[in-house]
CSV table of C-alpha atoms in Angstrom, one decimal:
chain,number,residue,atom,x,y,z
A,1,MET,CA,-2.8,-67.8,76.7
A,2,SER,CA,-3.5,-66.2,73.3
A,3,PHE,CA,-6.1,-63.5,72.7
A,4,ARG,CA,-7.9,-66.0,70.4
A,5,ALA,CA,-8.0,-68.8,73.0
A,6,LEU,CA,-9.5,-66.3,75.5
A,7,ARG,CA,-12.3,-65.3,73.1
A,8,ILE,CA,-13.2,-68.9,72.2
A,9,LEU,CA,-13.3,-70.0,75.8
A,10,LYS,CA,-15.8,-67.2,76.4
A,11,GLU,CA,-17.9,-67.9,73.3
A,12,VAL,CA,-18.4,-71.7,73.5
A,13,ASP,CA,-21.4,-73.3,75.3
A,14,LEU,CA,-19.2,-75.8,77.2
A,15,ILE,CA,-15.6,-76.4,78.1
A,16,LEU,CA,-14.2,-79.9,78.3
A,17,ALA,CA,-11.3,-79.8,80.8
A,18,GLU,CA,-8.8,-82.5,81.8
A,19,ASP,CA,-9.0,-81.4,85.5
A,20,THR,CA,-11.8,-78.9,86.2
A,21,ARG,CA,-10.0,-77.7,89.4
A,22,THR,CA,-6.8,-76.9,87.5
A,23,SER,CA,-8.6,-75.2,84.6
A,24,GLY,CA,-11.0,-73.5,87.0
A,25,LYS,CA,-8.1,-71.4,88.3
A,26,LEU,CA,-7.2,-70.3,84.8
A,27,LEU,CA,-10.8,-69.5,83.9
A,28,LYS,CA,-11.3,-67.6,87.1
A,29,HIS,CA,-8.1,-65.6,86.5
A,30,PHE,CA,-9.4,-64.5,83.1
A,31,GLU,CA,-13.0,-64.0,84.3
A,32,ILE,CA,-14.5,-66.7,82.1
A,33,SER,CA,-17.8,-68.2,83.4
A,34,THR,CA,-18.4,-70.8,80.7
A,35,PRO,CA,-19.7,-74.1,82.1
A,36,MET,CA,-17.1,-76.8,82.4
A,37,VAL,CA,-17.1,-80.7,82.6
A,38,SER,CA,-14.2,-83.1,83.0
A,39,HIS,CA,-12.8,-85.0,80.0
A,40,HIS,CA,-9.8,-87.1,80.8
A,41,MET,CA,-8.1,-90.4,80.0
A,42,HIS,CA,-10.3,-92.2,82.6
A,43,ASN,CA,-13.7,-91.1,81.2
A,44,GLU,CA,-13.1,-90.2,77.5
A,45,HIS,CA,-13.9,-93.6,76.1
A,46,ARG,CA,-17.2,-93.6,78.1
A,47,THR,CA,-18.3,-90.0,77.3
A,48,VAL,CA,-17.2,-89.4,73.8
A,49,GLN,CA,-20.4,-90.5,72.1
A,50,LYS,CA,-22.6,-88.4,74.5
A,51,ILE,CA,-20.4,-85.4,73.6
A,52,ILE,CA,-20.9,-86.1,69.9
A,53,GLN,CA,-24.7,-86.2,70.4
A,54,GLN,CA,-24.6,-82.8,72.1
A,55,LEU,CA,-22.4,-81.3,69.4
A,56,LEU,CA,-24.8,-82.6,66.7
A,57,THR,CA,-27.6,-80.6,68.3
A,58,GLY,CA,-25.5,-77.5,67.6
A,59,LYS,CA,-23.7,-77.0,70.9
A,60,THR,CA,-20.2,-75.6,70.7
A,61,MET,CA,-17.4,-76.9,72.9
A,62,ALA,CA,-13.7,-76.2,73.6
A,63,LEU,CA,-11.3,-79.0,74.8
A,64,ILE,CA,-8.5,-77.9,77.0
A,65,SER,CA,-5.8,-79.9,78.9
A,66,ASP,CA,-4.1,-79.1,82.2
A,67,ALA,CA,-1.0,-77.8,80.3
A,68,GLY,CA,0.1,-77.9,76.7
A,69,THR,CA,-1.8,-79.0,73.6
A,70,PRO,CA,-4.7,-81.4,73.8
A,71,ALA,CA,-4.1,-84.7,71.9
A,72,ILE,CA,-0.3,-84.4,72.3
A,73,SER,CA,0.4,-86.7,75.3
A,74,ASP,CA,-3.1,-85.6,76.5
A,75,PRO,CA,-6.7,-86.5,75.8
A,76,GLY,CA,-8.1,-85.3,72.5
A,77,PHE,CA,-7.4,-87.9,69.8
A,78,LEU,CA,-10.5,-90.0,70.5
A,79,LEU,CA,-12.8,-86.9,70.4
A,80,VAL,CA,-11.2,-85.4,67.3
A,81,ARG,CA,-11.5,-88.8,65.5
A,82,ALA,CA,-15.2,-89.2,66.6
A,83,CYS,CA,-16.0,-85.6,65.4
A,84,ILE,CA,-14.4,-86.3,62.0
A,85,GLU,CA,-16.5,-89.5,61.7
A,86,ALA,CA,-19.6,-87.6,62.6
A,87,GLY,CA,-18.9,-84.7,60.2
A,88,ILE,CA,-18.5,-82.2,63.0
A,89,ALA,CA,-16.0,-79.3,62.3
A,90,VAL,CA,-13.0,-79.2,64.6
A,91,GLU,CA,-10.5,-76.4,64.9
A,92,CYS,CA,-7.2,-76.5,66.8
A,93,LEU,CA,-6.0,-73.2,68.2
A,94,PRO,CA,-2.2,-72.9,68.1
A,95,GLY,CA,-0.7,-72.5,71.5
A,96,ALA,CA,1.8,-73.9,74.0
A,97,THR,CA,3.1,-77.4,73.2
A,98,ALA,CA,5.5,-78.5,75.9
A,99,PHE,CA,8.0,-80.4,73.8
A,100,VAL,CA,8.5,-77.7,71.2
A,101,PRO,CA,10.3,-75.1,73.5
A,102,ALA,CA,12.4,-78.0,74.9
A,103,LEU,CA,13.5,-79.0,71.4
A,104,VAL,CA,14.2,-75.4,70.4
A,105,LEU,CA,16.3,-74.7,73.5
A,106,SER,CA,18.3,-78.0,73.3
A,107,GLY,CA,20.5,-76.4,70.6
A,108,LEU,CA,20.1,-79.6,68.6
A,109,PRO,CA,19.3,-79.5,64.9
A,110,SER,CA,15.5,-79.7,64.5
A,111,GLU,CA,14.7,-80.0,60.8
A,112,ARG,CA,13.8,-83.7,61.5
A,113,PHE,CA,12.9,-85.3,64.8
A,114,VAL,CA,11.1,-88.2,66.4
A,115,PHE,CA,8.5,-87.6,69.2
A,116,GLU,CA,8.2,-90.6,71.5
A,117,GLY,CA,5.8,-89.2,74.1
A,118,PHE,CA,5.8,-90.8,77.6
A,119,LEU,CA,8.0,-93.9,77.8
A,120,PRO,CA,6.5,-96.9,79.6
A,121,VAL,CA,7.1,-96.4,83.3
A,122,LYS,CA,8.2,-100.0,84.0
A,123,LYS,CA,7.2,-102.8,81.7
A,124,GLY,CA,8.7,-102.4,78.2
A,125,ARG,CA,10.7,-99.3,79.1
A,126,GLN,CA,14.1,-101.0,78.5
A,127,THR,CA,12.8,-102.6,75.3
A,128,ARG,CA,11.7,-99.2,74.0
A,129,LEU,CA,14.9,-97.5,74.9
A,130,GLU,CA,16.9,-100.3,73.2
A,131,ALA,CA,14.8,-100.0,70.1
A,132,LEU,CA,15.3,-96.2,70.0
A,133,ALA,CA,19.1,-96.6,70.4
A,134,GLN,CA,19.3,-98.6,67.2
B,1,MET,CA,0.0,-63.9,69.7
B,2,SER,CA,0.2,-64.5,73.5
B,3,PHE,CA,0.2,-61.8,76.2
B,4,ARG,CA,3.7,-62.8,77.2
B,5,ALA,CA,5.1,-62.6,73.6
B,6,LEU,CA,3.7,-59.1,73.3
B,7,ARG,CA,5.4,-58.0,76.5
B,8,ILE,CA,8.8,-59.5,75.5
B,9,LEU,CA,8.7,-57.9,72.1
B,10,LYS,CA,8.2,-54.6,73.8
B,11,GLU,CA,10.9,-55.1,76.4
B,12,VAL,CA,13.8,-56.4,74.3
B,13,ASP,CA,16.5,-54.1,72.8
B,14,LEU,CA,16.3,-55.7,69.3
B,15,ILE,CA,14.0,-58.0,67.4
B,16,LEU,CA,15.6,-60.4,64.9
B,17,ALA,CA,13.0,-61.1,62.2
B,18,GLU,CA,13.0,-63.5,59.3
B,19,ASP,CA,11.3,-60.9,57.0
B,20,THR,CA,11.2,-57.4,58.5
B,21,ARG,CA,8.4,-56.4,56.2
B,22,THR,CA,6.2,-59.3,57.3
B,23,SER,CA,7.0,-58.8,61.0
B,24,GLY,CA,6.7,-55.0,60.6
B,25,LYS,CA,3.0,-55.4,59.9
B,26,LEU,CA,2.5,-57.5,63.1
B,27,LEU,CA,4.6,-55.0,65.2
B,28,LYS,CA,2.6,-52.1,63.8
B,29,HIS,CA,-0.7,-53.8,64.6
B,30,PHE,CA,0.4,-54.2,68.2
B,31,GLU,CA,2.0,-50.8,68.4
B,32,ILE,CA,5.5,-52.2,69.1
B,33,SER,CA,8.3,-49.8,68.2
B,34,THR,CA,11.3,-52.1,69.1
B,35,PRO,CA,14.1,-51.8,66.5
B,36,MET,CA,14.2,-54.8,64.1
B,37,VAL,CA,17.0,-56.4,61.9
B,38,SER,CA,16.6,-59.3,59.5
B,39,HIS,CA,17.8,-62.8,60.4
B,40,HIS,CA,17.1,-65.5,57.9
B,41,MET,CA,18.6,-68.6,56.3
B,42,HIS,CA,20.6,-66.5,53.8
B,43,ASN,CA,22.4,-64.4,56.4
B,44,GLU,CA,22.3,-66.3,59.7
B,45,HIS,CA,25.7,-68.0,59.1
B,46,ARG,CA,27.3,-64.6,58.5
B,47,THR,CA,25.7,-62.6,61.3
B,48,VAL,CA,25.4,-65.1,64.2
B,49,GLN,CA,28.8,-64.2,65.7
B,50,LYS,CA,28.1,-60.5,65.5
B,51,ILE,CA,24.8,-61.1,67.3
B,52,ILE,CA,26.6,-63.1,70.0
B,53,GLN,CA,29.0,-60.2,70.6
B,54,GLN,CA,26.1,-57.8,71.1
B,55,LEU,CA,24.3,-60.2,73.4
B,56,LEU,CA,27.5,-60.5,75.5
B,57,THR,CA,27.5,-56.8,76.1
B,58,GLY,CA,24.1,-57.2,77.8
B,59,LYS,CA,21.8,-56.4,74.9
B,60,THR,CA,18.5,-58.4,74.9
B,61,MET,CA,17.0,-59.8,71.7
B,62,ALA,CA,13.9,-61.6,70.5
B,63,LEU,CA,14.0,-63.9,67.5
B,64,ILE,CA,10.8,-64.3,65.5
B,65,SER,CA,10.0,-66.0,62.2
B,66,ASP,CA,7.4,-65.1,59.6
B,67,ALA,CA,5.0,-67.7,61.0
B,68,GLY,CA,5.2,-70.6,63.5
B,69,THR,CA,8.0,-71.4,65.9
B,70,PRO,CA,11.6,-70.3,65.2
B,71,ALA,CA,14.0,-73.3,64.8
B,72,ILE,CA,11.2,-75.6,63.6
B,73,SER,CA,11.6,-75.5,59.7
B,74,ASP,CA,12.8,-71.9,60.3
B,75,PRO,CA,16.0,-70.0,61.4
B,76,GLY,CA,16.9,-70.4,65.0
B,77,PHE,CA,19.0,-73.5,65.6
B,78,LEU,CA,22.3,-71.8,64.7
B,79,LEU,CA,21.7,-68.9,67.0
B,80,VAL,CA,20.5,-71.0,69.9
B,81,ARG,CA,23.5,-73.3,69.6
B,82,ALA,CA,25.9,-70.3,69.5
B,83,CYS,CA,24.2,-68.8,72.6
B,84,ILE,CA,24.6,-72.1,74.5
B,85,GLU,CA,28.3,-72.3,73.6
B,86,ALA,CA,28.7,-68.6,74.7
B,87,GLY,CA,26.8,-69.2,78.0
B,88,ILE,CA,24.0,-66.8,77.0
B,89,ALA,CA,20.6,-67.6,78.5
B,90,VAL,CA,17.9,-68.4,76.0
B,91,GLU,CA,14.2,-68.7,76.5
B,92,CYS,CA,11.6,-70.1,74.1
B,93,LEU,CA,8.1,-68.7,74.4
B,94,PRO,CA,5.5,-71.3,73.7
B,95,GLY,CA,3.3,-70.4,70.8
B,96,ALA,CA,2.0,-71.4,67.4
B,97,THR,CA,3.8,-74.3,65.8
B,98,ALA,CA,2.3,-75.0,62.4
B,99,PHE,CA,2.5,-78.8,62.3
B,100,VAL,CA,0.9,-79.3,65.7
B,101,PRO,CA,-2.6,-78.2,64.9
B,102,ALA,CA,-2.3,-80.2,61.6
B,103,LEU,CA,-1.4,-83.3,63.5
B,104,VAL,CA,-4.2,-82.8,66.2
B,105,LEU,CA,-6.8,-82.2,63.5
B,106,SER,CA,-5.8,-85.2,61.4
B,107,GLY,CA,-7.6,-87.5,63.8
B,108,LEU,CA,-4.6,-89.8,63.7
B,109,PRO,CA,-3.1,-91.2,67.0
B,110,SER,CA,-0.5,-88.8,68.1
B,111,GLU,CA,1.3,-90.4,71.1
B,112,ARG,CA,4.3,-91.0,68.9
B,113,PHE,CA,5.2,-89.4,65.6
B,114,VAL,CA,8.0,-88.5,63.2
B,115,PHE,CA,8.5,-84.9,62.0
B,116,GLU,CA,10.3,-84.8,58.6
B,117,GLY,CA,10.2,-81.0,57.9
B,118,PHE,CA,10.3,-79.9,54.3
B,119,LEU,CA,11.0,-82.7,51.9
B,120,PRO,CA,13.7,-82.1,49.2
B,121,VAL,CA,12.0,-80.2,46.3
B,122,LYS,CA,13.6,-82.2,43.5
B,123,LYS,CA,16.8,-84.1,44.1
B,124,GLY,CA,16.4,-86.8,46.7
B,125,ARG,CA,12.7,-86.4,47.2
B,126,GLN,CA,11.8,-89.8,45.8
B,127,THR,CA,14.6,-91.4,47.8
B,128,ARG,CA,13.4,-89.8,51.0
B,129,LEU,CA,9.8,-90.8,50.4
B,130,GLU,CA,10.8,-94.4,49.7
B,131,ALA,CA,12.9,-94.5,52.9
B,132,LEU,CA,9.9,-93.2,54.9
B,133,ALA,CA,7.6,-95.8,53.3
B,134,GLN,CA,9.6,-98.6,54.8
């Protein structure tokens, strides 16, 4: 948690959280009482336009995920794209991004790399791995 | 700056900094008085083994870059690899990584992406761009 993230989470009108129970523990620990609603892969398609309408009235919101950076293997892309289309300013606070420490600690050269995200669990997994091997 | 980074920078015996003047301002701001030596792309090849020798005597060190995450378009890879070879434990504190907020704010899908780092300034720049275009 960065000092800046803490300040923003206190200042915004609403926090969009991937799992409000998980994020609730974090907010409680830092004594943040900002209202929270859930925003995850199962409801983001449905709620993104309602969120945009609220933002257009001047409400400020912060999007957080259970761990790591929103939009990197986590919800975020749909909302950011919709904000850009609606002319709503978006900022991204720098913070923990799970794959970065993994890459740094691997001891492999990291000037250039490919991020593949989650591989398909079953169907297409082998195909993807074979494509990557080439 | 995260709370954890602040604690570690205070606790270690030595800080390896890309530019001691730049990092000096940060340390002064947070009232950190840990000794600092420079570790950058122009001396890392020469000093990495000396650093390893010191680490093997039990000294603890933190590596920081001027901005963003060490080892991502910054010094770090050589030292991490040498530590792994020497059996020295390395930890990477999650924090700001410049390209991640840029990617998130782009509004482009980010489940999969390629990181190309700094492109060649002159020689080979065009060749690399053409290879990427394909």
